[in-house]
Amino acid sequence: MESHYLTVSASSFFYNAPRLHRKHLPSLSAIAGVRNRFTRQVHPNRSELIVKAGRGGGSAEVAVVDGGPQLSRFQVSRGSPVPLGATLRDGGVNFAVFAGNAVKATLCLMSLSDLEQNRVTEEISLDPVINQTGSVWHVFVKVDFKDMLYGYKFDGKFSPEEGHYYDPSRIVLDPYGKAVICRGEYGTLGPDGNCWPQMACAVPFFDNEFDWEGDLPLKYPQEDLIVYEMHVRGFTRHESSGTEFPGTYLGVVEKLHHLQELGVNCIELMPCHEFNELEYYSYNSAIGDYKVNFWGYSTVNYFSPMLRYSSAGTHNCGHDAVNELKLLIREAHKRGIEVIMDVVFNHTAEGNENGPILSFRGADNSVYYMLAPKGEFYNYSGCGNTFNCNHPVVRQFIVDCLRYWVTEMHVDGFRFDLASILTRGSSLYDAVNIYGSPIEGALLTTGTPLSSPPLIDMMSNDPILCGVKLIAEAWDAGGLYQVGSFPHWGIWSEWNGKYRDTVRQFIKGTDGFSGALAERLCGSPNLYQEGGRKPWHSINFVCAHDGFTLADLVAYNNKHNLANGEDNKDGENHNNSWNCGQEGKFVSISVKKLRKRQMKNFFLCLMVSQGVPMIYMGDEYGHTKGGNNNTYCHDNYTQLSILTVTGLQINYFRWDKKEDSSSDFFRFCCLVTKFRRECESLGLKDFPTAERLQWHGHAPETPDWSKTSRFVAFSLKDSIKGEIYVAFNASHLPVTISLPERPGYRWEPLVDTGKPAPYDFLSPDVPEREIVVKQYAHFLDANLYPMLSYSSIILLLTPYVEVSS
């Protein structure tokens, strides 16, 4: 989640900060007000079942007493402390959970109907002598677990000043649970209007295998990727998608052909771990509707796919939902598309001391969260708590989770939200414990940035994870900005925020950015080369989910976030945008034409830059959010007269707009993306050298790097295309440029954003293409080319053939 520009005072990210969304979300008083609803009592007609296995390890068969829905006869034995989670074994299930400071643990088993009625079907109290090994509680149970759920109760100190929040009345999720059941339908409140009804994990059962049909990782070289940042629900939720299951994993499957048409070979899914979309649920008078957590950057459980992104909902206790995401990944792979998950290991949905007790806090708050000596929560995430990533238990948890998604779910990599938090020292950081010996001169306090973070070290050298894509959003809300300096072990890539900033500044015509643009076009060697990394370690982007869309970047000078109900105080103020002369939607024809030209300039720049390009969902057809640069809370229509927009679908992909015959931008994007994939020189494994690349100005080989220069051009040798010439004129004045001399050859136009469609990209199917090319003959014969203001071009070197008049 974007946080680069956020200004945070020392007190706001120190340990006693209130839980605030990094974009100034409303307080959690509403959540705190329903905390008492988490209390779960065993049904009065049931007796508490206490099981103590024999010390010899034998099982004790237990007959269930009469009274209400119950499990049939089952067997219980000591169980094993490994692996953590609920694991099928020997005709039963082994349950193991870490809760180091708990003095008592109870396994709660529930049917789906009992969960919906806030009841526990049966409880199994674990004996600390028999069912505890070290800090792990465990038990083995044999019974028919079809359609069964589970959770835990832990007893111990409730002492926030010591970092403990044990409450035996609350049922908490297993951090290693593989499917979380709560509400089956997106946006629907629980019983009695509860936003946080009781949740439980699905118990695994036999005969639930998914048919991968021989699926194997695609293992694309990273330099070959074209990434597409996608929101699962937003992609097909709009009625114009025409999908059978809109807003779901299956809906995405139905639209994978669109990504193939665009030329994308990797999708980056915004958070699909289980989260509560009703977390921010509150009435928003600005739009007459309710806020939701649409983006999903507030994880409840890291092993579980977001259940309400599936068409199956709670059917089959969530197992069908897991299989739907597997099906999406399998079908994407069939179409040559890798799948990367956006993961949020910097904080959880439990927030600070006023947040709910859901899972980690109830199991061992003092281990899972970064705490100050008196139990206060450090807040480097801007969301109230900070995951204690470099604690030995927590980093093992993270690695186990990532391994699960790679081996069981077949994902191809991960993008880590606010990844700089992963480099901060844990609570009770101990170099002896971490490295086996003290570090000379080291005096580390909680949250100190580490040059060799144990977690990053562990992931980078893990035999499974080192083979997938690892991408860092290399900053956090505590002011730690590591673009170009993130600890990487030669493996980690970064969201290159400096690419975004430089390209936005140059394309809109800001003086002083010609030299910086050259660095970005080459893959940012000033950021990555010295540390041993390559151009493909830079994930280049102009727009992402957080901030303006591409269409809004050229239509608004200022954010227009009134629809969020926060008096336009939320969201980023420094967008490096330009409205092309008039603000908003209703503008002159000349401004509209300039805006479209600028959109093409941005997209072309992205596709001719070394590094890995990332496209934000909807930018390929010019999706607008009406100038809202912080749309975290919208899953609805926005109807605001102040926006002069009626029925604006802020976060939904508009398939009707993409198919609109008046929209030619999608065609342009498809052709430019295809061109990039055809060029050997636009996805280099290493930084280009003078042997391959030459810089130019208005005249050949005379680049202008002065502060007033708004022109950048280069020629690039390509083993497939021969040689290409690319130029950007970000000036308000047109210019006629001189082209490099190539005896026996002539430059031929391919792309010119200054021309109307379809002549902006002269593909072979353009009507009367030869006539269009002939119109340039007198310029090209003289080795010249005219460029409009705010335009960009691509020329190809072709053997000279005299063109008759």
PDB file of C-alpha atoms in Angstrom, residues 142-358:
ATOM      1  CA  LYS A 142     -10.193 -39.176  15.137  1.00  0.00           C
ATOM      2  CA  VAL A 143     -13.738 -38.439  13.989  1.00  0.00           C
ATOM      3  CA  ASP A 144     -15.640 -37.704  10.799  1.00  0.00           C
ATOM      4  CA  PHE A 145     -14.624 -34.077  10.311  1.00  0.00           C
ATOM      5  CA  LYS A 146     -16.678 -33.476   7.171  1.00  0.00           C
ATOM      6  CA  ASP A 147     -18.202 -29.994   7.428  1.00  0.00           C
ATOM      7  CA  MET A 148     -16.565 -29.291  10.762  1.00  0.00           C
ATOM      8  CA  LEU A 149     -14.899 -26.101  11.998  1.00  0.00           C
ATOM      9  CA  TYR A 150     -12.552 -25.343  14.829  1.00  0.00           C
ATOM     10  CA  GLY A 151     -11.007 -22.614  16.920  1.00  0.00           C
ATOM     11  CA  TYR A 152      -9.207 -22.260  20.255  1.00  0.00           C
ATOM     12  CA  LYS A 153      -9.719 -20.744  23.659  1.00  0.00           C
ATOM     13  CA  PHE A 154      -6.621 -19.752  25.585  1.00  0.00           C
ATOM     14  CA  ASP A 155      -6.361 -18.809  29.222  1.00  0.00           C
ATOM     15  CA  GLY A 156      -3.584 -16.841  30.837  1.00  0.00           C
ATOM     16  CA  LYS A 157      -2.854 -13.297  31.946  1.00  0.00           C
ATOM     17  CA  PHE A 158      -5.024 -10.473  30.731  1.00  0.00           C
ATOM     18  CA  SER A 159      -2.405  -7.823  31.336  1.00  0.00           C
ATOM     19  CA  PRO A 160      -2.028  -5.345  28.461  1.00  0.00           C
ATOM     20  CA  GLU A 161       0.826  -3.573  30.249  1.00  0.00           C
ATOM     21  CA  GLU A 162       2.750  -6.857  30.024  1.00  0.00           C
ATOM     22  CA  GLY A 163       1.578  -7.466  26.452  1.00  0.00           C
ATOM     23  CA  HIS A 164      -0.917 -10.251  27.266  1.00  0.00           C
ATOM     24  CA  TYR A 165      -4.563 -10.336  26.152  1.00  0.00           C
ATOM     25  CA  TYR A 166      -5.712 -13.822  27.148  1.00  0.00           C
ATOM     26  CA  ASP A 167      -9.472 -14.171  27.473  1.00  0.00           C
ATOM     27  CA  PRO A 168     -10.857 -17.719  27.830  1.00  0.00           C
ATOM     28  CA  SER A 169     -14.329 -16.585  26.768  1.00  0.00           C
ATOM     29  CA  ARG A 170     -13.169 -15.804  23.247  1.00  0.00           C
ATOM     30  CA  ILE A 171     -12.725 -18.310  20.450  1.00  0.00           C
ATOM     31  CA  VAL A 172      -9.749 -17.336  18.309  1.00  0.00           C
ATOM     32  CA  LEU A 173      -8.593 -18.501  14.907  1.00  0.00           C
ATOM     33  CA  ASP A 174      -5.660 -20.784  14.386  1.00  0.00           C
ATOM     34  CA  PRO A 175      -2.990 -18.613  12.688  1.00  0.00           C
ATOM     35  CA  TYR A 176      -2.243 -21.660  10.509  1.00  0.00           C
ATOM     36  CA  GLY A 177      -5.904 -22.255   9.577  1.00  0.00           C
ATOM     37  CA  LYS A 178      -6.326 -22.955   5.860  1.00  0.00           C
ATOM     38  CA  ALA A 179      -9.881 -21.634   5.422  1.00  0.00           C
ATOM     39  CA  VAL A 180     -11.777 -19.161   7.588  1.00  0.00           C
ATOM     40  CA  ILE A 181     -15.557 -19.272   7.832  1.00  0.00           C
ATOM     41  CA  CYS A 182     -17.647 -16.324   8.942  1.00  0.00           C
ATOM     42  CA  ARG A 183     -20.079 -14.666   6.541  1.00  0.00           C
ATOM     43  CA  GLY A 184     -20.652 -16.216   3.145  1.00  0.00           C
ATOM     44  CA  GLU A 185     -21.748 -13.173   1.159  1.00  0.00           C
ATOM     45  CA  TYR A 186     -19.648 -10.078   0.542  1.00  0.00           C
ATOM     46  CA  GLY A 187     -20.880  -6.974   2.359  1.00  0.00           C
ATOM     47  CA  THR A 188     -23.637  -8.752   4.287  1.00  0.00           C
ATOM     48  CA  LEU A 189     -23.796  -8.098   8.024  1.00  0.00           C
ATOM     49  CA  GLY A 190     -23.753 -10.915  10.522  1.00  0.00           C
ATOM     50  CA  PRO A 191     -26.550 -11.740  13.002  1.00  0.00           C
ATOM     51  CA  ASP A 192     -27.947  -8.685  14.794  1.00  0.00           C
ATOM     52  CA  GLY A 193     -26.076  -6.389  12.424  1.00  0.00           C
ATOM     53  CA  ASN A 194     -22.710  -7.544  13.740  1.00  0.00           C
ATOM     54  CA  CYS A 195     -19.730  -6.585  11.583  1.00  0.00           C
ATOM     55  CA  TRP A 196     -17.507  -9.088  13.400  1.00  0.00           C
ATOM     56  CA  PRO A 197     -19.504 -12.304  13.946  1.00  0.00           C
ATOM     57  CA  GLN A 198     -17.645 -15.310  15.300  1.00  0.00           C
ATOM     58  CA  MET A 199     -15.153 -16.861  12.880  1.00  0.00           C
ATOM     59  CA  ALA A 200     -13.746 -20.368  12.755  1.00  0.00           C
ATOM     60  CA  CYS A 201     -11.293 -22.404  10.684  1.00  0.00           C
ATOM     61  CA  ALA A 202     -12.297 -25.323   8.479  1.00  0.00           C
ATOM     62  CA  VAL A 203     -11.049 -28.721   9.597  1.00  0.00           C
ATOM     63  CA  PRO A 204      -9.345 -30.520   6.707  1.00  0.00           C
ATOM     64  CA  PHE A 205     -10.877 -33.805   5.580  1.00  0.00           C
ATOM     65  CA  PHE A 206      -9.981 -36.599   3.209  1.00  0.00           C
ATOM     66  CA  ASP A 207     -11.302 -36.757  -0.366  1.00  0.00           C
ATOM     67  CA  ASN A 208     -10.918 -33.037  -0.957  1.00  0.00           C
ATOM     68  CA  GLU A 209      -8.110 -33.114  -3.506  1.00  0.00           C
ATOM     69  CA  PHE A 210      -7.985 -30.478  -6.233  1.00  0.00           C
ATOM     70  CA  ASP A 211      -7.144 -31.602  -9.755  1.00  0.00           C
ATOM     71  CA  TRP A 212      -4.247 -29.432 -10.892  1.00  0.00           C
ATOM     72  CA  GLU A 213      -4.244 -31.192 -14.274  1.00  0.00           C
ATOM     73  CA  GLY A 214      -0.473 -31.349 -14.269  1.00  0.00           C
ATOM     74  CA  ASP A 215       0.017 -27.623 -13.604  1.00  0.00           C
ATOM     75  CA  LEU A 216       3.646 -26.564 -13.201  1.00  0.00           C
ATOM     76  CA  PRO A 217       5.259 -23.172 -12.511  1.00  0.00           C
ATOM     77  CA  LEU A 218       5.834 -21.081 -15.624  1.00  0.00           C
ATOM     78  CA  LYS A 219       9.131 -19.709 -14.243  1.00  0.00           C
ATOM     79  CA  TYR A 220       9.369 -16.765 -16.590  1.00  0.00           C
ATOM     80  CA  PRO A 221      12.626 -14.809 -16.388  1.00  0.00           C
ATOM     81  CA  GLN A 222      11.664 -11.682 -14.492  1.00  0.00           C
ATOM     82  CA  GLU A 223      12.918  -9.379 -17.249  1.00  0.00           C
ATOM     83  CA  ASP A 224      10.205 -10.843 -19.511  1.00  0.00           C
ATOM     84  CA  LEU A 225       7.309  -9.966 -17.225  1.00  0.00           C
ATOM     85  CA  ILE A 226       4.553  -7.440 -17.890  1.00  0.00           C
ATOM     86  CA  VAL A 227       2.632  -7.170 -14.608  1.00  0.00           C
ATOM     87  CA  TYR A 228      -1.029  -6.235 -14.199  1.00  0.00           C
ATOM     88  CA  GLU A 229      -2.168  -5.105 -10.737  1.00  0.00           C
ATOM     89  CA  MET A 230      -5.706  -6.425 -10.292  1.00  0.00           C
ATOM     90  CA  HIS A 231      -8.463  -6.322  -7.686  1.00  0.00           C
ATOM     91  CA  VAL A 232     -10.403  -9.598  -7.847  1.00  0.00           C
ATOM     92  CA  ARG A 233     -13.811  -8.177  -6.967  1.00  0.00           C
ATOM     93  CA  GLY A 234     -13.401  -4.933  -8.863  1.00  0.00           C
ATOM     94  CA  PHE A 235     -12.326  -6.669 -12.071  1.00  0.00           C
ATOM     95  CA  THR A 236     -15.710  -8.248 -12.871  1.00  0.00           C
ATOM     96  CA  ARG A 237     -18.214  -6.857 -10.349  1.00  0.00           C
ATOM     97  CA  HIS A 238     -19.723  -4.323 -12.753  1.00  0.00           C
ATOM     98  CA  GLU A 239     -22.768  -5.588 -14.616  1.00  0.00           C
ATOM     99  CA  SER A 240     -21.074  -4.889 -17.949  1.00  0.00           C
ATOM    100  CA  SER A 241     -18.610  -7.740 -17.305  1.00  0.00           C
ATOM    101  CA  GLY A 242     -21.330 -10.184 -18.309  1.00  0.00           C
ATOM    102  CA  THR A 243     -19.748 -12.900 -16.181  1.00  0.00           C
ATOM    103  CA  GLU A 244     -21.724 -15.689 -14.566  1.00  0.00           C
ATOM    104  CA  PHE A 245     -20.125 -15.052 -11.183  1.00  0.00           C
ATOM    105  CA  PRO A 246     -19.258 -11.336 -11.058  1.00  0.00           C
ATOM    106  CA  GLY A 247     -16.754 -10.161  -8.478  1.00  0.00           C
ATOM    107  CA  THR A 248     -15.266 -13.612  -7.842  1.00  0.00           C
ATOM    108  CA  TYR A 249     -12.262 -15.751  -8.659  1.00  0.00           C
ATOM    109  CA  LEU A 250     -14.393 -17.490 -11.300  1.00  0.00           C
ATOM    110  CA  GLY A 251     -15.311 -14.125 -12.774  1.00  0.00           C
ATOM    111  CA  VAL A 252     -11.611 -13.394 -13.300  1.00  0.00           C
ATOM    112  CA  VAL A 253     -11.211 -16.758 -15.048  1.00  0.00           C
ATOM    113  CA  GLU A 254     -13.910 -15.754 -17.528  1.00  0.00           C
ATOM    114  CA  LYS A 255     -11.967 -12.592 -18.392  1.00  0.00           C
ATOM    115  CA  LEU A 256      -8.421 -13.939 -18.652  1.00  0.00           C
ATOM    116  CA  HIS A 257      -8.646 -13.549 -22.428  1.00  0.00           C
ATOM    117  CA  HIS A 258      -8.643  -9.778 -21.900  1.00  0.00           C
ATOM    118  CA  LEU A 259      -5.233 -10.003 -20.264  1.00  0.00           C
ATOM    119  CA  GLN A 260      -3.963 -12.135 -23.117  1.00  0.00           C
ATOM    120  CA  GLU A 261      -5.223  -9.542 -25.587  1.00  0.00           C
ATOM    121  CA  LEU A 262      -3.473  -6.796 -23.646  1.00  0.00           C
ATOM    122  CA  GLY A 263      -0.229  -8.785 -23.644  1.00  0.00           C
ATOM    123  CA  VAL A 264       0.035  -9.274 -19.892  1.00  0.00           C
ATOM    124  CA  ASN A 265       1.853 -12.383 -18.659  1.00  0.00           C
ATOM    125  CA  CYS A 266       1.653 -11.806 -14.889  1.00  0.00           C
ATOM    126  CA  ILE A 267      -1.166 -10.636 -12.628  1.00  0.00           C
ATOM    127  CA  GLU A 268      -0.533  -9.200  -9.188  1.00  0.00           C
ATOM    128  CA  LEU A 269      -3.649  -9.822  -7.113  1.00  0.00           C
ATOM    129  CA  MET A 270      -4.423  -7.195  -4.511  1.00  0.00           C
ATOM    130  CA  PRO A 271      -4.915  -8.810  -1.073  1.00  0.00           C
ATOM    131  CA  CYS A 272      -6.726 -12.142  -1.310  1.00  0.00           C
ATOM    132  CA  HIS A 273      -5.954 -13.331   2.211  1.00  0.00           C
ATOM    133  CA  GLU A 274      -8.999 -13.466   4.459  1.00  0.00           C
ATOM    134  CA  PHE A 275      -9.961  -9.974   5.599  1.00  0.00           C
ATOM    135  CA  ASN A 276     -13.144  -8.334   6.843  1.00  0.00           C
ATOM    136  CA  GLU A 277     -14.573  -5.963   4.259  1.00  0.00           C
ATOM    137  CA  LEU A 278     -16.876  -4.597   6.989  1.00  0.00           C
ATOM    138  CA  GLU A 279     -13.955  -3.499   9.170  1.00  0.00           C
ATOM    139  CA  TYR A 280     -14.510   0.189   8.385  1.00  0.00           C
ATOM    140  CA  TYR A 281     -18.287  -0.198   8.148  1.00  0.00           C
ATOM    141  CA  SER A 282     -19.848   3.162   8.933  1.00  0.00           C
ATOM    142  CA  TYR A 283     -22.405   5.415   7.312  1.00  0.00           C
ATOM    143  CA  ASN A 284     -20.917   7.843   4.841  1.00  0.00           C
ATOM    144  CA  SER A 285     -23.252  10.807   4.489  1.00  0.00           C
ATOM    145  CA  ALA A 286     -21.283  12.099   1.520  1.00  0.00           C
ATOM    146  CA  ILE A 287     -22.641   9.319  -0.675  1.00  0.00           C
ATOM    147  CA  GLY A 288     -25.558   8.063   1.410  1.00  0.00           C
ATOM    148  CA  ASP A 289     -24.056   4.613   1.745  1.00  0.00           C
ATOM    149  CA  TYR A 290     -21.659   2.633   3.924  1.00  0.00           C
ATOM    150  CA  LYS A 291     -17.893   2.440   3.818  1.00  0.00           C
ATOM    151  CA  VAL A 292     -16.209  -0.906   3.376  1.00  0.00           C
ATOM    152  CA  ASN A 293     -12.626  -2.107   3.387  1.00  0.00           C
ATOM    153  CA  PHE A 294     -12.510  -2.614  -0.371  1.00  0.00           C
ATOM    154  CA  TRP A 295      -8.764  -2.882  -0.897  1.00  0.00           C
ATOM    155  CA  GLY A 296      -8.252  -5.547   1.772  1.00  0.00           C
ATOM    156  CA  TYR A 297      -5.008  -4.354   3.376  1.00  0.00           C
ATOM    157  CA  SER A 298      -5.993  -5.635   6.831  1.00  0.00           C
ATOM    158  CA  THR A 299      -5.416  -9.361   7.098  1.00  0.00           C
ATOM    159  CA  VAL A 300      -7.357 -11.660   9.418  1.00  0.00           C
ATOM    160  CA  ASN A 301      -5.643 -14.901   8.381  1.00  0.00           C
ATOM    161  CA  TYR A 302      -2.635 -15.362   6.093  1.00  0.00           C
ATOM    162  CA  PHE A 303      -3.165 -18.980   5.040  1.00  0.00           C
ATOM    163  CA  SER A 304      -6.805 -18.552   3.975  1.00  0.00           C
ATOM    164  CA  PRO A 305      -8.041 -17.164   0.657  1.00  0.00           C
ATOM    165  CA  MET A 306     -10.660 -14.438   0.933  1.00  0.00           C
ATOM    166  CA  LEU A 307     -13.793 -16.566   1.139  1.00  0.00           C
ATOM    167  CA  ARG A 308     -16.207 -13.878  -0.079  1.00  0.00           C
ATOM    168  CA  TYR A 309     -14.293 -13.555  -3.346  1.00  0.00           C
ATOM    169  CA  SER A 310     -15.616 -17.006  -4.208  1.00  0.00           C
ATOM    170  CA  SER A 311     -18.966 -17.998  -5.643  1.00  0.00           C
ATOM    171  CA  ALA A 312     -19.136 -20.915  -3.209  1.00  0.00           C
ATOM    172  CA  GLY A 313     -19.132 -18.847  -0.017  1.00  0.00           C
ATOM    173  CA  THR A 314     -19.360 -21.058   3.058  1.00  0.00           C
ATOM    174  CA  HIS A 315     -20.355 -24.120   1.038  1.00  0.00           C
ATOM    175  CA  ASN A 316     -18.316 -27.166   1.984  1.00  0.00           C
ATOM    176  CA  CYS A 317     -16.954 -25.160   4.931  1.00  0.00           C
ATOM    177  CA  GLY A 318     -14.814 -22.978   2.727  1.00  0.00           C
ATOM    178  CA  HIS A 319     -12.946 -25.761   0.964  1.00  0.00           C
ATOM    179  CA  ASP A 320     -14.704 -24.942  -2.309  1.00  0.00           C
ATOM    180  CA  ALA A 321     -13.592 -21.328  -1.968  1.00  0.00           C
ATOM    181  CA  VAL A 322      -9.982 -22.490  -1.683  1.00  0.00           C
ATOM    182  CA  ASN A 323     -10.426 -24.600  -4.791  1.00  0.00           C
ATOM    183  CA  GLU A 324     -11.869 -21.659  -6.735  1.00  0.00           C
ATOM    184  CA  LEU A 325      -8.687 -19.672  -6.200  1.00  0.00           C
ATOM    185  CA  LYS A 326      -6.668 -22.729  -7.184  1.00  0.00           C
ATOM    186  CA  LEU A 327      -8.748 -22.934 -10.357  1.00  0.00           C
ATOM    187  CA  LEU A 328      -8.002 -19.275 -11.146  1.00  0.00           C
ATOM    188  CA  ILE A 329      -4.277 -19.893 -10.764  1.00  0.00           C
ATOM    189  CA  ARG A 330      -4.406 -23.089 -12.833  1.00  0.00           C
ATOM    190  CA  GLU A 331      -6.349 -21.436 -15.645  1.00  0.00           C
ATOM    191  CA  ALA A 332      -4.062 -18.395 -15.627  1.00  0.00           C
ATOM    192  CA  HIS A 333      -1.064 -20.691 -16.013  1.00  0.00           C
ATOM    193  CA  LYS A 334      -2.751 -22.436 -18.939  1.00  0.00           C
ATOM    194  CA  ARG A 335      -2.916 -19.067 -20.670  1.00  0.00           C
ATOM    195  CA  GLY A 336       0.708 -18.264 -19.949  1.00  0.00           C
ATOM    196  CA  ILE A 337      -0.024 -15.870 -17.068  1.00  0.00           C
ATOM    197  CA  GLU A 338       1.810 -16.024 -13.758  1.00  0.00           C
ATOM    198  CA  VAL A 339       0.062 -15.080 -10.494  1.00  0.00           C
ATOM    199  CA  ILE A 340       1.681 -12.952  -7.794  1.00  0.00           C
ATOM    200  CA  MET A 341       0.010 -12.327  -4.430  1.00  0.00           C
ATOM    201  CA  ASP A 342       0.028  -8.941  -2.702  1.00  0.00           C
ATOM    202  CA  VAL A 343       0.684  -9.877   0.950  1.00  0.00           C
ATOM    203  CA  VAL A 344       0.376  -7.695   4.053  1.00  0.00           C
ATOM    204  CA  PHE A 345       2.753  -8.984   6.723  1.00  0.00           C
ATOM    205  CA  ASN A 346       3.277  -5.545   8.239  1.00  0.00           C
ATOM    206  CA  HIS A 347       0.121  -5.451  10.412  1.00  0.00           C
ATOM    207  CA  THR A 348      -3.141  -7.320  10.972  1.00  0.00           C
ATOM    208  CA  ALA A 349      -6.829  -6.520  11.401  1.00  0.00           C
ATOM    209  CA  GLU A 350      -6.496  -6.730  15.196  1.00  0.00           C
ATOM    210  CA  GLY A 351      -5.224  -3.156  15.413  1.00  0.00           C
ATOM    211  CA  ASN A 352      -4.086  -1.627  18.687  1.00  0.00           C
ATOM    212  CA  GLU A 353      -5.432  -2.205  22.190  1.00  0.00           C
ATOM    213  CA  ASN A 354      -8.907  -1.094  21.070  1.00  0.00           C
ATOM    214  CA  GLY A 355      -9.122  -3.617  18.250  1.00  0.00           C
ATOM    215  CA  PRO A 356     -10.776  -7.050  18.331  1.00  0.00           C
ATOM    216  CA  ILE A 357      -9.155 -10.246  19.567  1.00  0.00           C
ATOM    217  CA  LEU A 358      -9.318 -12.497  16.525  1.00  0.00           C
TER     218      LEU A 358
END
